[in-house]
Amino acid sequence: QTPSAVNKIKQLLKDKPEHVGVKVGVRTRGCNGLSYTLEYTKTKGDSDEEVIQDGVRVFIEKKAQLTLLGTEMDYIEDKLSSEFVFNNPNIKGTCGCGESFNI
């Protein structure tokens, strides 16, 4: 996680004391196969991998762990948009609209 991503997650969780962190996963979607999911979570799943950075807890779903190996999670904000971005070295291709990727 980049410092920008850590800070944004801290900010988001500040208003959600019942949640302990965020969970990252992948789902089948789009024309090329997979897309990222990111959601608040109240508990660590039995098979989730936990990453703690500067007090921020990120849980990676078991079926996404190999797909996300070596991935950097960033948060980018500009005049037109703000979003979490995943810089994944495992990606072999993406669809034209950027909605999905394949490994």
PDB file of N, CA and C in Angstrom:
ATOM      1  N   GLN A   1       0.839  -1.175   0.000  1.00  0.00           N
ATOM      2  CA  GLN A   1       0.000   0.000   0.000  1.00  0.00           C
ATOM      3  C   GLN A   1       0.882   1.236   0.000  1.00  0.00           C
ATOM      4  N   THR A   2       0.515   2.174  -0.817  1.00  0.00           N
ATOM      5  CA  THR A   2       1.238   3.434  -0.807  1.00  0.00           C
ATOM      6  C   THR A   2       0.753   4.265   0.380  1.00  0.00           C
ATOM      7  N   PRO A   3       1.528   5.252   0.805  1.00  0.00           N
ATOM      8  CA  PRO A   3       1.071   6.127   1.891  1.00  0.00           C
ATOM      9  C   PRO A   3      -0.274   6.782   1.585  1.00  0.00           C
ATOM     10  N   SER A   4      -0.505   7.119   0.334  1.00  0.00           N
ATOM     11  CA  SER A   4      -1.773   7.731  -0.069  1.00  0.00           C
ATOM     12  C   SER A   4      -2.944   6.778   0.176  1.00  0.00           C
ATOM     13  N   ALA A   5      -2.772   5.489  -0.154  1.00  0.00           N
ATOM     14  CA  ALA A   5      -3.824   4.495   0.074  1.00  0.00           C
ATOM     15  C   ALA A   5      -4.058   4.285   1.567  1.00  0.00           C
ATOM     16  N   VAL A   6      -2.988   4.196   2.338  1.00  0.00           N
ATOM     17  CA  VAL A   6      -3.108   4.017   3.790  1.00  0.00           C
ATOM     18  C   VAL A   6      -3.875   5.180   4.406  1.00  0.00           C
ATOM     19  N   ASN A   7      -3.521   6.391   4.026  1.00  0.00           N
ATOM     20  CA  ASN A   7      -4.188   7.574   4.576  1.00  0.00           C
ATOM     21  C   ASN A   7      -5.660   7.615   4.207  1.00  0.00           C
ATOM     22  N   LYS A   8      -6.003   7.244   2.971  1.00  0.00           N
ATOM     23  CA  LYS A   8      -7.406   7.257   2.550  1.00  0.00           C
ATOM     24  C   LYS A   8      -8.200   6.205   3.311  1.00  0.00           C
ATOM     25  N   ILE A   9      -7.635   5.022   3.490  1.00  0.00           N
ATOM     26  CA  ILE A   9      -8.342   3.974   4.237  1.00  0.00           C
ATOM     27  C   ILE A   9      -8.557   4.416   5.683  1.00  0.00           C
ATOM     28  N   LYS A  10      -7.541   5.019   6.296  1.00  0.00           N
ATOM     29  CA  LYS A  10      -7.698   5.548   7.662  1.00  0.00           C
ATOM     30  C   LYS A  10      -8.850   6.542   7.719  1.00  0.00           C
ATOM     31  N   GLN A  11      -8.886   7.440   6.750  1.00  0.00           N
ATOM     32  CA  GLN A  11      -9.932   8.454   6.700  1.00  0.00           C
ATOM     33  C   GLN A  11     -11.311   7.814   6.546  1.00  0.00           C
ATOM     34  N   LEU A  12     -11.434   6.818   5.675  1.00  0.00           N
ATOM     35  CA  LEU A  12     -12.711   6.151   5.453  1.00  0.00           C
ATOM     36  C   LEU A  12     -13.184   5.378   6.681  1.00  0.00           C
ATOM     37  N   LEU A  13     -12.239   4.747   7.377  1.00  0.00           N
ATOM     38  CA  LEU A  13     -12.605   3.925   8.539  1.00  0.00           C
ATOM     39  C   LEU A  13     -12.897   4.757   9.788  1.00  0.00           C
ATOM     40  N   LYS A  14     -12.444   5.987   9.801  1.00  0.00           N
ATOM     41  CA  LYS A  14     -12.651   6.847  10.962  1.00  0.00           C
ATOM     42  C   LYS A  14     -14.143   6.992  11.288  1.00  0.00           C
ATOM     43  N   ASP A  15     -14.974   7.021  10.274  1.00  0.00           N
ATOM     44  CA  ASP A  15     -16.417   7.174  10.446  1.00  0.00           C
ATOM     45  C   ASP A  15     -17.143   5.837  10.563  1.00  0.00           C
ATOM     46  N   LYS A  16     -16.410   4.738  10.595  1.00  0.00           N
ATOM     47  CA  LYS A  16     -17.009   3.398  10.647  1.00  0.00           C
ATOM     48  C   LYS A  16     -16.352   2.569  11.741  1.00  0.00           C
ATOM     49  N   PRO A  17     -16.581   2.926  13.010  1.00  0.00           N
ATOM     50  CA  PRO A  17     -15.890   2.238  14.105  1.00  0.00           C
ATOM     51  C   PRO A  17     -16.206   0.746  14.217  1.00  0.00           C
ATOM     52  N   GLU A  18     -17.308   0.316  13.630  1.00  0.00           N
ATOM     53  CA  GLU A  18     -17.659  -1.108  13.695  1.00  0.00           C
ATOM     54  C   GLU A  18     -16.863  -1.959  12.707  1.00  0.00           C
ATOM     55  N   HIS A  19     -16.157  -1.320  11.779  1.00  0.00           N
ATOM     56  CA  HIS A  19     -15.352  -2.045  10.791  1.00  0.00           C
ATOM     57  C   HIS A  19     -13.890  -2.031  11.209  1.00  0.00           C
ATOM     58  N   VAL A  20     -13.208  -3.173  10.994  1.00  0.00           N
ATOM     59  CA  VAL A  20     -11.810  -3.300  11.413  1.00  0.00           C
ATOM     60  C   VAL A  20     -10.824  -3.039  10.284  1.00  0.00           C
ATOM     61  N   GLY A  21     -11.317  -2.993   9.055  1.00  0.00           N
ATOM     62  CA  GLY A  21     -10.440  -2.782   7.911  1.00  0.00           C
ATOM     63  C   GLY A  21     -11.203  -2.906   6.613  1.00  0.00           C
ATOM     64  N   VAL A  22     -10.449  -3.113   5.541  1.00  0.00           N
ATOM     65  CA  VAL A  22     -11.055  -3.323   4.230  1.00  0.00           C
ATOM     66  C   VAL A  22     -10.603  -4.674   3.690  1.00  0.00           C
ATOM     67  N   LYS A  23     -11.461  -5.256   2.861  1.00  0.00           N
ATOM     68  CA  LYS A  23     -11.162  -6.557   2.258  1.00  0.00           C
ATOM     69  C   LYS A  23     -11.029  -6.378   0.754  1.00  0.00           C
ATOM     70  N   VAL A  24      -9.958  -6.942   0.197  1.00  0.00           N
ATOM     71  CA  VAL A  24      -9.694  -6.890  -1.235  1.00  0.00           C
ATOM     72  C   VAL A  24      -9.909  -8.281  -1.810  1.00  0.00           C
ATOM     73  N   GLY A  25     -10.544  -8.321  -2.963  1.00  0.00           N
ATOM     74  CA  GLY A  25     -10.761  -9.592  -3.635  1.00  0.00           C
ATOM     75  C   GLY A  25     -10.810  -9.390  -5.132  1.00  0.00           C
ATOM     76  N   VAL A  26     -11.067 -10.451  -5.849  1.00  0.00           N
ATOM     77  CA  VAL A  26     -11.283 -10.388  -7.293  1.00  0.00           C
ATOM     78  C   VAL A  26     -12.552 -11.163  -7.619  1.00  0.00           C
ATOM     79  N   ARG A  27     -13.248 -10.710  -8.634  1.00  0.00           N
ATOM     80  CA  ARG A  27     -14.470 -11.361  -9.095  1.00  0.00           C
ATOM     81  C   ARG A  27     -14.407 -11.515 -10.605  1.00  0.00           C
ATOM     82  N   THR A  28     -15.102 -12.513 -11.111  1.00  0.00           N
ATOM     83  CA  THR A  28     -15.230 -12.689 -12.550  1.00  0.00           C
ATOM     84  C   THR A  28     -16.167 -11.601 -13.060  1.00  0.00           C
ATOM     85  N   ARG A  29     -15.675 -10.839 -14.048  1.00  0.00           N
ATOM     86  CA  ARG A  29     -16.467  -9.716 -14.533  1.00  0.00           C
ATOM     87  C   ARG A  29     -15.854  -9.163 -15.814  1.00  0.00           C
ATOM     88  N   GLY A  30     -16.668  -8.489 -16.587  1.00  0.00           N
ATOM     89  CA  GLY A  30     -16.179  -7.784 -17.765  1.00  0.00           C
ATOM     90  C   GLY A  30     -15.838  -8.721 -18.916  1.00  0.00           C
ATOM     91  N   CYS A  31     -15.224  -8.153 -19.935  1.00  0.00           N
ATOM     92  CA  CYS A  31     -14.934  -8.936 -21.147  1.00  0.00           C
ATOM     93  C   CYS A  31     -13.588  -9.633 -21.095  1.00  0.00           C
ATOM     94  N   ASN A  32     -12.801  -9.395 -20.045  1.00  0.00           N
ATOM     95  CA  ASN A  32     -11.473  -9.992 -20.001  1.00  0.00           C
ATOM     96  C   ASN A  32     -11.245 -10.898 -18.802  1.00  0.00           C
ATOM     97  N   GLY A  33     -12.229 -11.040 -17.917  1.00  0.00           N
ATOM     98  CA  GLY A  33     -12.082 -12.032 -16.868  1.00  0.00           C
ATOM     99  C   GLY A  33     -12.276 -11.591 -15.447  1.00  0.00           C
ATOM    100  N   LEU A  34     -11.398 -10.745 -14.900  1.00  0.00           N
ATOM    101  CA  LEU A  34     -11.409 -10.445 -13.475  1.00  0.00           C
ATOM    102  C   LEU A  34     -11.458  -8.944 -13.218  1.00  0.00           C
ATOM    103  N   SER A  35     -12.057  -8.582 -12.076  1.00  0.00           N
ATOM    104  CA  SER A  35     -12.004  -7.195 -11.625  1.00  0.00           C
ATOM    105  C   SER A  35     -11.796  -7.202 -10.117  1.00  0.00           C
ATOM    106  N   TYR A  36     -11.300  -6.111  -9.585  1.00  0.00           N
ATOM    107  CA  TYR A  36     -11.019  -5.994  -8.155  1.00  0.00           C
ATOM    108  C   TYR A  36     -12.276  -5.638  -7.389  1.00  0.00           C
ATOM    109  N   THR A  37     -12.358  -6.111  -6.160  1.00  0.00           N
ATOM    110  CA  THR A  37     -13.410  -5.691  -5.244  1.00  0.00           C
ATOM    111  C   THR A  37     -12.741  -5.120  -4.005  1.00  0.00           C
ATOM    112  N   LEU A  38     -13.390  -4.169  -3.404  1.00  0.00           N
ATOM    113  CA  LEU A  38     -12.878  -3.538  -2.190  1.00  0.00           C
ATOM    114  C   LEU A  38     -14.092  -3.190  -1.342  1.00  0.00           C
ATOM    115  N   GLU A  39     -14.124  -3.723  -0.110  1.00  0.00           N
ATOM    116  CA  GLU A  39     -15.269  -3.481   0.752  1.00  0.00           C
ATOM    117  C   GLU A  39     -14.832  -3.393   2.205  1.00  0.00           C
ATOM    118  N   TYR A  40     -15.655  -2.742   3.008  1.00  0.00           N
ATOM    119  CA  TYR A  40     -15.395  -2.682   4.446  1.00  0.00           C
ATOM    120  C   TYR A  40     -15.646  -4.056   5.043  1.00  0.00           C
ATOM    121  N   THR A  41     -14.927  -4.374   6.123  1.00  0.00           N
ATOM    122  CA  THR A  41     -15.160  -5.645   6.787  1.00  0.00           C
ATOM    123  C   THR A  41     -15.125  -5.468   8.301  1.00  0.00           C
ATOM    124  N   LYS A  42     -15.967  -6.244   8.968  1.00  0.00           N
ATOM    125  CA  LYS A  42     -16.046  -6.187  10.430  1.00  0.00           C
ATOM    126  C   LYS A  42     -15.175  -7.245  11.091  1.00  0.00           C
ATOM    127  N   THR A  43     -14.805  -8.278  10.314  1.00  0.00           N
ATOM    128  CA  THR A  43     -14.004  -9.374  10.876  1.00  0.00           C
ATOM    129  C   THR A  43     -13.017  -9.892   9.836  1.00  0.00           C
ATOM    130  N   LYS A  44     -11.999 -10.585  10.320  1.00  0.00           N
ATOM    131  CA  LYS A  44     -11.050 -11.272   9.444  1.00  0.00           C
ATOM    132  C   LYS A  44     -11.611 -12.648   9.140  1.00  0.00           C
ATOM    133  N   GLY A  45     -11.726 -12.986   7.880  1.00  0.00           N
ATOM    134  CA  GLY A  45     -12.172 -14.322   7.497  1.00  0.00           C
ATOM    135  C   GLY A  45     -11.109 -15.357   7.830  1.00  0.00           C
ATOM    136  N   ASP A  46     -11.530 -16.601   8.047  1.00  0.00           N
ATOM    137  CA  ASP A  46     -10.602 -17.668   8.435  1.00  0.00           C
ATOM    138  C   ASP A  46      -9.439 -17.833   7.471  1.00  0.00           C
ATOM    139  N   SER A  47      -9.680 -17.658   6.178  1.00  0.00           N
ATOM    140  CA  SER A  47      -8.614 -17.882   5.199  1.00  0.00           C
ATOM    141  C   SER A  47      -8.093 -16.579   4.573  1.00  0.00           C
ATOM    142  N   ASP A  48      -8.475 -15.443   5.140  1.00  0.00           N
ATOM    143  CA  ASP A  48      -7.970 -14.161   4.640  1.00  0.00           C
ATOM    144  C   ASP A  48      -6.516 -13.970   5.048  1.00  0.00           C
ATOM    145  N   GLU A  49      -5.746 -13.368   4.157  1.00  0.00           N
ATOM    146  CA  GLU A  49      -4.383 -12.942   4.477  1.00  0.00           C
ATOM    147  C   GLU A  49      -4.496 -11.514   5.010  1.00  0.00           C
ATOM    148  N   GLU A  50      -3.852 -11.235   6.132  1.00  0.00           N
ATOM    149  CA  GLU A  50      -3.936  -9.907   6.728  1.00  0.00           C
ATOM    150  C   GLU A  50      -2.636  -9.144   6.514  1.00  0.00           C
ATOM    151  N   VAL A  51      -2.765  -7.913   6.039  1.00  0.00           N
ATOM    152  CA  VAL A  51      -1.627  -7.023   5.861  1.00  0.00           C
ATOM    153  C   VAL A  51      -1.902  -5.793   6.716  1.00  0.00           C
ATOM    154  N   ILE A  52      -0.964  -5.474   7.615  1.00  0.00           N
ATOM    155  CA  ILE A  52      -1.108  -4.296   8.469  1.00  0.00           C
ATOM    156  C   ILE A  52      -0.001  -3.319   8.122  1.00  0.00           C
ATOM    157  N   GLN A  53      -0.404  -2.093   7.828  1.00  0.00           N
ATOM    158  CA  GLN A  53       0.574  -1.056   7.498  1.00  0.00           C
ATOM    159  C   GLN A  53       0.127   0.241   8.158  1.00  0.00           C
ATOM    160  N   ASP A  54       0.984   0.789   9.002  1.00  0.00           N
ATOM    161  CA  ASP A  54       0.683   2.032   9.719  1.00  0.00           C
ATOM    162  C   ASP A  54      -0.666   1.970  10.425  1.00  0.00           C
ATOM    163  N   GLY A  55      -0.988   0.821  10.998  1.00  0.00           N
ATOM    164  CA  GLY A  55      -2.231   0.664  11.736  1.00  0.00           C
ATOM    165  C   GLY A  55      -3.447   0.351  10.885  1.00  0.00           C
ATOM    166  N   VAL A  56      -3.299   0.322   9.575  1.00  0.00           N
ATOM    167  CA  VAL A  56      -4.406   0.014   8.674  1.00  0.00           C
ATOM    168  C   VAL A  56      -4.381  -1.476   8.350  1.00  0.00           C
ATOM    169  N   ARG A  57      -5.541  -2.110   8.528  1.00  0.00           N
ATOM    170  CA  ARG A  57      -5.652  -3.544   8.252  1.00  0.00           C
ATOM    171  C   ARG A  57      -6.359  -3.774   6.922  1.00  0.00           C
ATOM    172  N   VAL A  58      -5.672  -4.503   6.031  1.00  0.00           N
ATOM    173  CA  VAL A  58      -6.243  -4.894   4.748  1.00  0.00           C
ATOM    174  C   VAL A  58      -6.238  -6.412   4.710  1.00  0.00           C
ATOM    175  N   PHE A  59      -7.384  -6.976   4.381  1.00  0.00           N
ATOM    176  CA  PHE A  59      -7.540  -8.426   4.303  1.00  0.00           C
ATOM    177  C   PHE A  59      -7.688  -8.822   2.839  1.00  0.00           C
ATOM    178  N   ILE A  60      -6.972  -9.868   2.453  1.00  0.00           N
ATOM    179  CA  ILE A  60      -7.020 -10.351   1.073  1.00  0.00           C
ATOM    180  C   ILE A  60      -7.720 -11.702   1.074  1.00  0.00           C
ATOM    181  N   GLU A  61      -8.814 -11.793   0.313  1.00  0.00           N
ATOM    182  CA  GLU A  61      -9.558 -13.044   0.228  1.00  0.00           C
ATOM    183  C   GLU A  61      -8.661 -14.150  -0.304  1.00  0.00           C
ATOM    184  N   LYS A  62      -8.888 -15.361   0.176  1.00  0.00           N
ATOM    185  CA  LYS A  62      -8.044 -16.495  -0.194  1.00  0.00           C
ATOM    186  C   LYS A  62      -7.946 -16.683  -1.705  1.00  0.00           C
ATOM    187  N   LYS A  63      -9.072 -16.638  -2.408  1.00  0.00           N
ATOM    188  CA  LYS A  63      -9.019 -16.906  -3.846  1.00  0.00           C
ATOM    189  C   LYS A  63      -8.342 -15.788  -4.634  1.00  0.00           C
ATOM    190  N   ALA A  64      -8.081 -14.649  -3.989  1.00  0.00           N
ATOM    191  CA  ALA A  64      -7.417 -13.531  -4.665  1.00  0.00           C
ATOM    192  C   ALA A  64      -5.929 -13.450  -4.340  1.00  0.00           C
ATOM    193  N   GLN A  65      -5.456 -14.240  -3.389  1.00  0.00           N
ATOM    194  CA  GLN A  65      -4.088 -14.082  -2.895  1.00  0.00           C
ATOM    195  C   GLN A  65      -3.033 -14.283  -3.971  1.00  0.00           C
ATOM    196  N   LEU A  66      -3.142 -15.322  -4.778  1.00  0.00           N
ATOM    197  CA  LEU A  66      -2.144 -15.544  -5.831  1.00  0.00           C
ATOM    198  C   LEU A  66      -2.270 -14.513  -6.939  1.00  0.00           C
ATOM    199  N   THR A  67      -3.495 -14.105  -7.236  1.00  0.00           N
ATOM    200  CA  THR A  67      -3.739 -13.099  -8.265  1.00  0.00           C
ATOM    201  C   THR A  67      -3.130 -11.753  -7.880  1.00  0.00           C
ATOM    202  N   LEU A  68      -3.140 -11.428  -6.588  1.00  0.00           N
ATOM    203  CA  LEU A  68      -2.695 -10.122  -6.110  1.00  0.00           C
ATOM    204  C   LEU A  68      -1.253 -10.110  -5.603  1.00  0.00           C
ATOM    205  N   LEU A  69      -0.561 -11.224  -5.684  1.00  0.00           N
ATOM    206  CA  LEU A  69       0.807 -11.309  -5.199  1.00  0.00           C
ATOM    207  C   LEU A  69       1.679 -10.232  -5.845  1.00  0.00           C
ATOM    208  N   GLY A  70       2.319  -9.413  -5.035  1.00  0.00           N
ATOM    209  CA  GLY A  70       3.191  -8.357  -5.531  1.00  0.00           C
ATOM    210  C   GLY A  70       2.482  -7.085  -5.968  1.00  0.00           C
ATOM    211  N   THR A  71       1.165  -7.021  -5.767  1.00  0.00           N
ATOM    212  CA  THR A  71       0.390  -5.868  -6.210  1.00  0.00           C
ATOM    213  C   THR A  71       0.525  -4.702  -5.238  1.00  0.00           C
ATOM    214  N   GLU A  72       0.655  -3.501  -5.785  1.00  0.00           N
ATOM    215  CA  GLU A  72       0.681  -2.278  -4.990  1.00  0.00           C
ATOM    216  C   GLU A  72      -0.691  -1.615  -5.083  1.00  0.00           C
ATOM    217  N   MET A  73      -1.242  -1.275  -3.926  1.00  0.00           N
ATOM    218  CA  MET A  73      -2.519  -0.570  -3.873  1.00  0.00           C
ATOM    219  C   MET A  73      -2.234   0.905  -3.642  1.00  0.00           C
ATOM    220  N   ASP A  74      -2.770   1.753  -4.512  1.00  0.00           N
ATOM    221  CA  ASP A  74      -2.529   3.191  -4.430  1.00  0.00           C
ATOM    222  C   ASP A  74      -3.873   3.910  -4.422  1.00  0.00           C
ATOM    223  N   TYR A  75      -3.859   5.167  -4.005  1.00  0.00           N
ATOM    224  CA  TYR A  75      -5.044   6.017  -4.075  1.00  0.00           C
ATOM    225  C   TYR A  75      -4.641   7.272  -4.820  1.00  0.00           C
ATOM    226  N   ILE A  76      -5.360   7.556  -5.908  1.00  0.00           N
ATOM    227  CA  ILE A  76      -5.035   8.687  -6.768  1.00  0.00           C
ATOM    228  C   ILE A  76      -6.216   9.648  -6.800  1.00  0.00           C
ATOM    229  N   GLU A  77      -5.895  10.925  -6.677  1.00  0.00           N
ATOM    230  CA  GLU A  77      -6.923  11.957  -6.695  1.00  0.00           C
ATOM    231  C   GLU A  77      -6.472  13.070  -7.631  1.00  0.00           C
ATOM    232  N   ASP A  78      -7.341  13.446  -8.571  1.00  0.00           N
ATOM    233  CA  ASP A  78      -7.059  14.583  -9.425  1.00  0.00           C
ATOM    234  C   ASP A  78      -8.330  15.420  -9.576  1.00  0.00           C
ATOM    235  N   LYS A  79      -8.328  16.364 -10.492  1.00  0.00           N
ATOM    236  CA  LYS A  79      -9.469  17.275 -10.627  1.00  0.00           C
ATOM    237  C   LYS A  79     -10.747  16.569 -11.055  1.00  0.00           C
ATOM    238  N   LEU A  80     -10.633  15.473 -11.776  1.00  0.00           N
ATOM    239  CA  LEU A  80     -11.807  14.804 -12.330  1.00  0.00           C
ATOM    240  C   LEU A  80     -12.237  13.544 -11.591  1.00  0.00           C
ATOM    241  N   SER A  81     -11.331  12.923 -10.852  1.00  0.00           N
ATOM    242  CA  SER A  81     -11.702  11.661 -10.214  1.00  0.00           C
ATOM    243  C   SER A  81     -10.810  11.367  -9.009  1.00  0.00           C
ATOM    244  N   SER A  82     -11.267  10.435  -8.211  1.00  0.00           N
ATOM    245  CA  SER A  82     -10.455   9.896  -7.122  1.00  0.00           C
ATOM    246  C   SER A  82     -10.779   8.414  -7.031  1.00  0.00           C
ATOM    247  N   GLU A  83      -9.731   7.578  -6.912  1.00  0.00           N
ATOM    248  CA  GLU A  83      -9.960   6.139  -6.916  1.00  0.00           C
ATOM    249  C   GLU A  83      -8.761   5.374  -6.370  1.00  0.00           C
ATOM    250  N   PHE A  84      -9.054   4.156  -5.894  1.00  0.00           N
ATOM    251  CA  PHE A  84      -7.990   3.226  -5.550  1.00  0.00           C
ATOM    252  C   PHE A  84      -7.541   2.572  -6.846  1.00  0.00           C
ATOM    253  N   VAL A  85      -6.232   2.424  -7.002  1.00  0.00           N
ATOM    254  CA  VAL A  85      -5.646   1.842  -8.203  1.00  0.00           C
ATOM    255  C   VAL A  85      -4.760   0.684  -7.766  1.00  0.00           C
ATOM    256  N   PHE A  86      -4.846  -0.420  -8.495  1.00  0.00           N
ATOM    257  CA  PHE A  86      -4.032  -1.594  -8.201  1.00  0.00           C
ATOM    258  C   PHE A  86      -2.986  -1.741  -9.297  1.00  0.00           C
ATOM    259  N   ASN A  87      -1.716  -1.637  -8.923  1.00  0.00           N
ATOM    260  CA  ASN A  87      -0.611  -1.823  -9.862  1.00  0.00           C
ATOM    261  C   ASN A  87      -0.132  -3.263  -9.720  1.00  0.00           C
ATOM    262  N   ASN A  88      -0.664  -4.123 -10.600  1.00  0.00           N
ATOM    263  CA  ASN A  88      -0.485  -5.565 -10.491  1.00  0.00           C
ATOM    264  C   ASN A  88       0.500  -6.062 -11.552  1.00  0.00           C
ATOM    265  N   PRO A  89       1.679  -6.562 -11.136  1.00  0.00           N
ATOM    266  CA  PRO A  89       2.675  -7.036 -12.104  1.00  0.00           C
ATOM    267  C   PRO A  89       2.294  -8.348 -12.781  1.00  0.00           C
ATOM    268  N   ASN A  90       1.235  -9.012 -12.297  1.00  0.00           N
ATOM    269  CA  ASN A  90       0.835 -10.312 -12.841  1.00  0.00           C
ATOM    270  C   ASN A  90      -0.090 -10.220 -14.048  1.00  0.00           C
ATOM    271  N   ILE A  91      -0.602  -9.045 -14.334  1.00  0.00           N
ATOM    272  CA  ILE A  91      -1.594  -8.892 -15.403  1.00  0.00           C
ATOM    273  C   ILE A  91      -0.967  -9.146 -16.770  1.00  0.00           C
ATOM    274  N   LYS A  92      -1.655  -9.981 -17.556  1.00  0.00           N
ATOM    275  CA  LYS A  92      -1.207 -10.293 -18.923  1.00  0.00           C
ATOM    276  C   LYS A  92      -1.959  -9.448 -19.946  1.00  0.00           C
ATOM    277  N   GLY A  93      -3.169  -9.003 -19.614  1.00  0.00           N
ATOM    278  CA  GLY A  93      -3.948  -8.194 -20.546  1.00  0.00           C
ATOM    279  C   GLY A  93      -5.139  -7.572 -19.853  1.00  0.00           C
ATOM    280  N   THR A  94      -5.631  -6.484 -20.430  1.00  0.00           N
ATOM    281  CA  THR A  94      -6.826  -5.822 -19.911  1.00  0.00           C
ATOM    282  C   THR A  94      -7.794  -5.592 -21.063  1.00  0.00           C
ATOM    283  N   CYS A  95      -9.053  -5.355 -20.727  1.00  0.00           N
ATOM    284  CA  CYS A  95     -10.024  -5.060 -21.757  1.00  0.00           C
ATOM    285  C   CYS A  95      -9.915  -3.590 -22.143  1.00  0.00           C
ATOM    286  N   GLY A  96     -10.461  -3.228 -23.261  1.00  0.00           N
ATOM    287  CA  GLY A  96     -10.357  -1.865 -23.773  1.00  0.00           C
ATOM    288  C   GLY A  96     -10.955  -0.817 -22.854  1.00  0.00           C
ATOM    289  N   CYS A  97     -12.007  -1.164 -22.137  1.00  0.00           N
ATOM    290  CA  CYS A  97     -12.639  -0.185 -21.260  1.00  0.00           C
ATOM    291  C   CYS A  97     -11.967  -0.121 -19.902  1.00  0.00           C
ATOM    292  N   GLY A  98     -11.028  -1.027 -19.619  1.00  0.00           N
ATOM    293  CA  GLY A  98     -10.314  -1.003 -18.349  1.00  0.00           C
ATOM    294  C   GLY A  98     -11.081  -1.605 -17.195  1.00  0.00           C
ATOM    295  N   GLU A  99     -12.203  -2.253 -17.476  1.00  0.00           N
ATOM    296  CA  GLU A  99     -13.033  -2.812 -16.404  1.00  0.00           C
ATOM    297  C   GLU A  99     -12.496  -4.125 -15.866  1.00  0.00           C
ATOM    298  N   SER A 100     -11.779  -4.884 -16.678  1.00  0.00           N
ATOM    299  CA  SER A 100     -11.330  -6.192 -16.234  1.00  0.00           C
ATOM    300  C   SER A 100      -9.933  -6.507 -16.768  1.00  0.00           C
ATOM    301  N   PHE A 101      -9.354  -7.576 -16.211  1.00  0.00           N
ATOM    302  CA  PHE A 101      -8.003  -7.982 -16.588  1.00  0.00           C
ATOM    303  C   PHE A 101      -7.913  -9.500 -16.573  1.00  0.00           C
ATOM    304  N   ASN A 102      -6.807 -10.036 -17.119  1.00  0.00           N
ATOM    305  CA  ASN A 102      -6.564 -11.475 -17.010  1.00  0.00           C
ATOM    306  C   ASN A 102      -5.123 -11.713 -16.610  1.00  0.00           C
ATOM    307  N   ILE A 103      -4.907 -12.884 -16.051  1.00  0.00           N
ATOM    308  CA  ILE A 103      -3.599 -13.269 -15.515  1.00  0.00           C
ATOM    309  C   ILE A 103      -3.032 -14.398 -16.362  1.00  0.00           C
TER     310      ILE A 103
END
